[in-house]
GROMACS .gro file of C-alpha atoms in nm:
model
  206
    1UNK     CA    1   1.209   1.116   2.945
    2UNK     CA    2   1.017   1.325   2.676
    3UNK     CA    3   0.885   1.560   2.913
    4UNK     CA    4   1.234   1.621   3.056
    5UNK     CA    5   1.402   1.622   2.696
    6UNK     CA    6   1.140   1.902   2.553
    7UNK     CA    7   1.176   2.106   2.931
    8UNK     CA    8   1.550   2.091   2.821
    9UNK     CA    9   1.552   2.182   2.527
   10UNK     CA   10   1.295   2.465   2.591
   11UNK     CA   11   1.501   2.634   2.847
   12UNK     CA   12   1.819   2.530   2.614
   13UNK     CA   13   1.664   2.748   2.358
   14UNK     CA   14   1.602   3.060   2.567
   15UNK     CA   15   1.907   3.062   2.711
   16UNK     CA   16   2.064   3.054   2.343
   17UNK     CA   17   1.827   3.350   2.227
   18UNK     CA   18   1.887   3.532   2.533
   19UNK     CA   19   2.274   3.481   2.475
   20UNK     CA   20   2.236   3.639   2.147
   21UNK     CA   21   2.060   3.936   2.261
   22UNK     CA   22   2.272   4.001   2.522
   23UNK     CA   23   2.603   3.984   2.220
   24UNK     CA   24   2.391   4.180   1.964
   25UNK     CA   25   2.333   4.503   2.212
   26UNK     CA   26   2.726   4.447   2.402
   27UNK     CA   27   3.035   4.650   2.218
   28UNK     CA   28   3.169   4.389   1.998
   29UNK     CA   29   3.498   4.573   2.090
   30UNK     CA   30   3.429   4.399   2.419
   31UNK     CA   31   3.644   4.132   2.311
   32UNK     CA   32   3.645   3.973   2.694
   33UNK     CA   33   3.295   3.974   2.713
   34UNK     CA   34   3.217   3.853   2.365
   35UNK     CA   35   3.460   3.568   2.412
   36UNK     CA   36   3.272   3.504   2.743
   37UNK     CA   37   2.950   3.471   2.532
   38UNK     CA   38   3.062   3.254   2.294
   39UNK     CA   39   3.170   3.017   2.546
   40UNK     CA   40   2.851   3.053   2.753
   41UNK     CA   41   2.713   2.936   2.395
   42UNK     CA   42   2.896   2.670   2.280
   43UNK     CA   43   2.837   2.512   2.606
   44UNK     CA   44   2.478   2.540   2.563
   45UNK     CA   45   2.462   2.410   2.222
   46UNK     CA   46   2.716   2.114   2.376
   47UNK     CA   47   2.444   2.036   2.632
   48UNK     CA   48   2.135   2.027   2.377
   49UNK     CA   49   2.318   1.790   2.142
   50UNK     CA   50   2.401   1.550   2.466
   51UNK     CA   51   2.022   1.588   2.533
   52UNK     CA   52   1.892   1.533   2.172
   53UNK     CA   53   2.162   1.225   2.140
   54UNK     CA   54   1.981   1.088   2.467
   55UNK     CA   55   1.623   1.105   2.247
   56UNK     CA   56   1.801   0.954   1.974
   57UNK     CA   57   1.900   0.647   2.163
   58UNK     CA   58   1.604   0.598   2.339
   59UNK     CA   59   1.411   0.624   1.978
   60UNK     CA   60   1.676   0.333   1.873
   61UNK     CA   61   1.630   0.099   2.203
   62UNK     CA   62   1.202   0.182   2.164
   63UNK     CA   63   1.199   0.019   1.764
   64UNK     CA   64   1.488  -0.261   1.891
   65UNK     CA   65   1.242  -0.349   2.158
   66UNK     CA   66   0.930  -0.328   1.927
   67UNK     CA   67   1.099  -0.495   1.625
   68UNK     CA   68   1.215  -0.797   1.903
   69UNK     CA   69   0.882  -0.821   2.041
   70UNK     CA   70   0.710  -0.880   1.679
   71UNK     CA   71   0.968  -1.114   1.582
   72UNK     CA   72   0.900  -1.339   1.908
   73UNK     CA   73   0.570  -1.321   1.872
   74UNK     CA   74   0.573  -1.425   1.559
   75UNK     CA   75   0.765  -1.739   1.647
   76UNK     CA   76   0.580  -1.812   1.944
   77UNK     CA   77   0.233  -1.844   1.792
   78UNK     CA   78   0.415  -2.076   1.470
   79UNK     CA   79   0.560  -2.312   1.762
   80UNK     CA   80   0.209  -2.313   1.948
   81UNK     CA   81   0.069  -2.398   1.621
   82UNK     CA   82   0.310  -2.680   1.526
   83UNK     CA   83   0.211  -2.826   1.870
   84UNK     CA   84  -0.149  -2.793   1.835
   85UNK     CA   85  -0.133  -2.987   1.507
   86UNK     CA   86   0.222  -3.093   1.362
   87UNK     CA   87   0.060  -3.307   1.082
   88UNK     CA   88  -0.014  -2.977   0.949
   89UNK     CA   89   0.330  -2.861   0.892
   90UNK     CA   90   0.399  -3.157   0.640
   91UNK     CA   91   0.639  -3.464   0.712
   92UNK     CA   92   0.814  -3.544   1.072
   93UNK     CA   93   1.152  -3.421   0.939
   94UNK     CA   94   0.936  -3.099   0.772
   95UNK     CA   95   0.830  -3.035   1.133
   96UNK     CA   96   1.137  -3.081   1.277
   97UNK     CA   97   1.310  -2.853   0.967
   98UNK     CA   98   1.079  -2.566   1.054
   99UNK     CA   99   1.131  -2.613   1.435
  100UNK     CA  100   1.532  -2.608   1.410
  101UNK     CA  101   1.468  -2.252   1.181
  102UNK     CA  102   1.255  -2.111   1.503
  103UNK     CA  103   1.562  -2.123   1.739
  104UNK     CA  104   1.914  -2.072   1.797
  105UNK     CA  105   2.190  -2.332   1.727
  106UNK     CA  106   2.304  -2.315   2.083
  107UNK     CA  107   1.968  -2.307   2.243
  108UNK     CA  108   1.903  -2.466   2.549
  109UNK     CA  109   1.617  -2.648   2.604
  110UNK     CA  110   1.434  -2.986   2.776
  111UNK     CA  111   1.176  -3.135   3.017
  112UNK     CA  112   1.271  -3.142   3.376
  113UNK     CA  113   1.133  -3.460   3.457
  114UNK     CA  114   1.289  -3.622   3.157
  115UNK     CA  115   1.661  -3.521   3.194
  116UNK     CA  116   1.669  -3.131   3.277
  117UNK     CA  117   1.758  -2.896   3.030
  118UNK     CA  118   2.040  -2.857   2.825
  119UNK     CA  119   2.199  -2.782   2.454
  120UNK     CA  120   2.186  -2.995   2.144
  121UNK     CA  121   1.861  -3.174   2.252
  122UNK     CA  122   1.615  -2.920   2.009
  123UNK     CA  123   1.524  -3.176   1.751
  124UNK     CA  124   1.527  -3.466   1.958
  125UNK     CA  125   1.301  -3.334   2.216
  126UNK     CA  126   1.045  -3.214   1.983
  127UNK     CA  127   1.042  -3.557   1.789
  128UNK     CA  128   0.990  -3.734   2.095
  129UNK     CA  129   0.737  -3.480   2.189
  130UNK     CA  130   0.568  -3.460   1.882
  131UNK     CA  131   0.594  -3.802   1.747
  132UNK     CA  132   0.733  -4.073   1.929
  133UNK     CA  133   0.640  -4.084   2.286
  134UNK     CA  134   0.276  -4.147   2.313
  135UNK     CA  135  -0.066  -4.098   2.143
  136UNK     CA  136  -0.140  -3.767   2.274
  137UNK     CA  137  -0.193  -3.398   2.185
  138UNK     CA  138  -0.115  -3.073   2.319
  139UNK     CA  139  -0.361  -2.817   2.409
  140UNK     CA  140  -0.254  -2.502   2.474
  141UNK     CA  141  -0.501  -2.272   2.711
  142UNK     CA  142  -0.307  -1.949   2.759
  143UNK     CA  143   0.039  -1.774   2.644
  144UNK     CA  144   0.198  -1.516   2.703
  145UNK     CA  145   0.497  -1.274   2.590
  146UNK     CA  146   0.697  -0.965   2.759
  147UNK     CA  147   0.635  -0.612   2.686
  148UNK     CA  148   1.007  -0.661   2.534
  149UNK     CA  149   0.995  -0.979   2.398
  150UNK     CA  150   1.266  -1.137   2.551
  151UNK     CA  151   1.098  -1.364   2.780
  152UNK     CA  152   0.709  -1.587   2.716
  153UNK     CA  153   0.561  -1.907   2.829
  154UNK     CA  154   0.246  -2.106   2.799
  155UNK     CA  155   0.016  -2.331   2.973
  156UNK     CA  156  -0.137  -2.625   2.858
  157UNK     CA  157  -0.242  -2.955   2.873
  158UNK     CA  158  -0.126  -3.297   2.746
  159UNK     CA  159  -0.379  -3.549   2.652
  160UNK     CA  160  -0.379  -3.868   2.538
  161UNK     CA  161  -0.286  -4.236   2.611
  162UNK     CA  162  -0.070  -4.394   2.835
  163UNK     CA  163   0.208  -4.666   2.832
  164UNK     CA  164  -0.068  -4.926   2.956
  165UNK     CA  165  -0.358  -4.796   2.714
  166UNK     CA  166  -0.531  -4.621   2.991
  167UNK     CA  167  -0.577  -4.220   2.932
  168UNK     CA  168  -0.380  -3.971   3.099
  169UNK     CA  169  -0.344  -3.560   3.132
  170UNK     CA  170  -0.065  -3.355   3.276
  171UNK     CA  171  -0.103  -2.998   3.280
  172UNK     CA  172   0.211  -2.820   3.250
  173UNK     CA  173   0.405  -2.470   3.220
  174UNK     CA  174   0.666  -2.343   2.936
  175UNK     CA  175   0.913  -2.082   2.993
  176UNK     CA  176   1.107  -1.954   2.737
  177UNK     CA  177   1.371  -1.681   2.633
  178UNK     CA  178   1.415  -1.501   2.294
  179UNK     CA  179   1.701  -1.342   2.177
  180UNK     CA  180   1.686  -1.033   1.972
  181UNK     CA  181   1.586  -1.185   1.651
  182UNK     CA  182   1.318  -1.350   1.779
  183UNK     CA  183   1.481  -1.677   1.822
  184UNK     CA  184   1.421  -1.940   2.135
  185UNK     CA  185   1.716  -1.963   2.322
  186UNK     CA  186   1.587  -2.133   2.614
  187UNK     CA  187   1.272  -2.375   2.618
  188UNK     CA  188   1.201  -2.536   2.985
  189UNK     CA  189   0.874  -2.735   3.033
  190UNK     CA  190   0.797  -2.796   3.369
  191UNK     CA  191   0.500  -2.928   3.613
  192UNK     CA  192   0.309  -2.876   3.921
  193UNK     CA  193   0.392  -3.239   4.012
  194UNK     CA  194   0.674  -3.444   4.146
  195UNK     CA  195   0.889  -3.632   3.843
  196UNK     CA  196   0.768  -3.949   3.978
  197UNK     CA  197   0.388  -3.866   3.999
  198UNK     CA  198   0.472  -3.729   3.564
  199UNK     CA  199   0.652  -4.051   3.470
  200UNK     CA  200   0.325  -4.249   3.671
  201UNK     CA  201   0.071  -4.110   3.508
  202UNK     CA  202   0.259  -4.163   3.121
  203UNK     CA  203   0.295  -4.545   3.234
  204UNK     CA  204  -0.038  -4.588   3.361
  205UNK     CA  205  -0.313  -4.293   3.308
  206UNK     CA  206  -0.449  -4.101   3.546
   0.00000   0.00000   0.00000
């Protein structure tokens, strides 16, 4: 779009000096033909300020997309860092606090092979995550984020003891969805397993 908006604006500009070269050596007692000019002009100038509007808004939707990338990012490495070591972050309910300020009110989130995903289950999902559901811990091995931030994930693995005292893993995928402030507004966690084969190995190990 730059390379088309400068082409533009190039042969905008010598179509306006050629305009006014044409007017300065025509009869200005030529009223038809001056008239004529002007118009040809003020339709040119009409057409470079649609052109240099266009640059304007793309400038705008480039630092809204920039300024919503940083913002996810941001929260996106502070939530893989709560996971990685929420003792960290202070008391379960500071945890939790700081979790409920890193998404939206509305946001949608869950495990779906514990009860799909839905809204209102932020805080209660991470404390039985984070805190009530088993000895483990979250290790995170890759993440990622959009070139527009709207959209991330992560991969990792969750280690630690099962119902029964033996030790389990499940390796598992996030998805998630920012909005423009940076916010989650969708969380899914999901597995290469069937539901029965997750709930198994939490019961029982590996």
């Amino acid at each position: 779009m730059t390379t088309r908006t400068t082409t533009i604006r190039l042969v905008m500009a010598a179509a306006v000096v050629g305009l006014l070269a044409t007017a300065c050596s025509t009869d200005p007692t030529g009223m038809d033909e001056y008239q004529a000019l002007e118009q040809e002009l003020a339709s040119t100038r009409a057409e470079l300020e649609e052109v240099i509007g266009e640059r304007d808004a793309l400038v705008a939707e480039d630092a809204k997309v920039a300024a919503r990338h940083a913002a996810a990012k941001t929260t996106q490495e502070q939530l893989l860092a709560i996971i990685a070591d929420p003792t960290a972050f202070g008391s379960e309910d500071e945890v939790l606090d700081l979790l409920d300020t890193m998404a939206t009110s509305d946001v949608r989130s869950g495990d779906l092979a514990w009860g799909g995903v839905q809204t209102g289950i932020w805080r209660s999902g991470w404390r039985n995550t984070l805190f009530n559901n088993a000895d483990a811990t979250i290790h995170t091995w890759r993440d990622w984020l959009s070139e527009d931030g709207s959209v991330g994930g992560s991969l990792w693995s969750w280690i630690g003891t099962a119902q029964n005292g033996e030790p389990f893993t499940l390796e598992g995928l996030e998805l998630s969805r920012f909005n423009d402030e940076g916010l989650y507004t969708e969380v899914v966690m999901l597995y290469p397993y069937e539901d029965a084969e997750v709930h198994r190995r939490f019961r029982e190990g590996n």
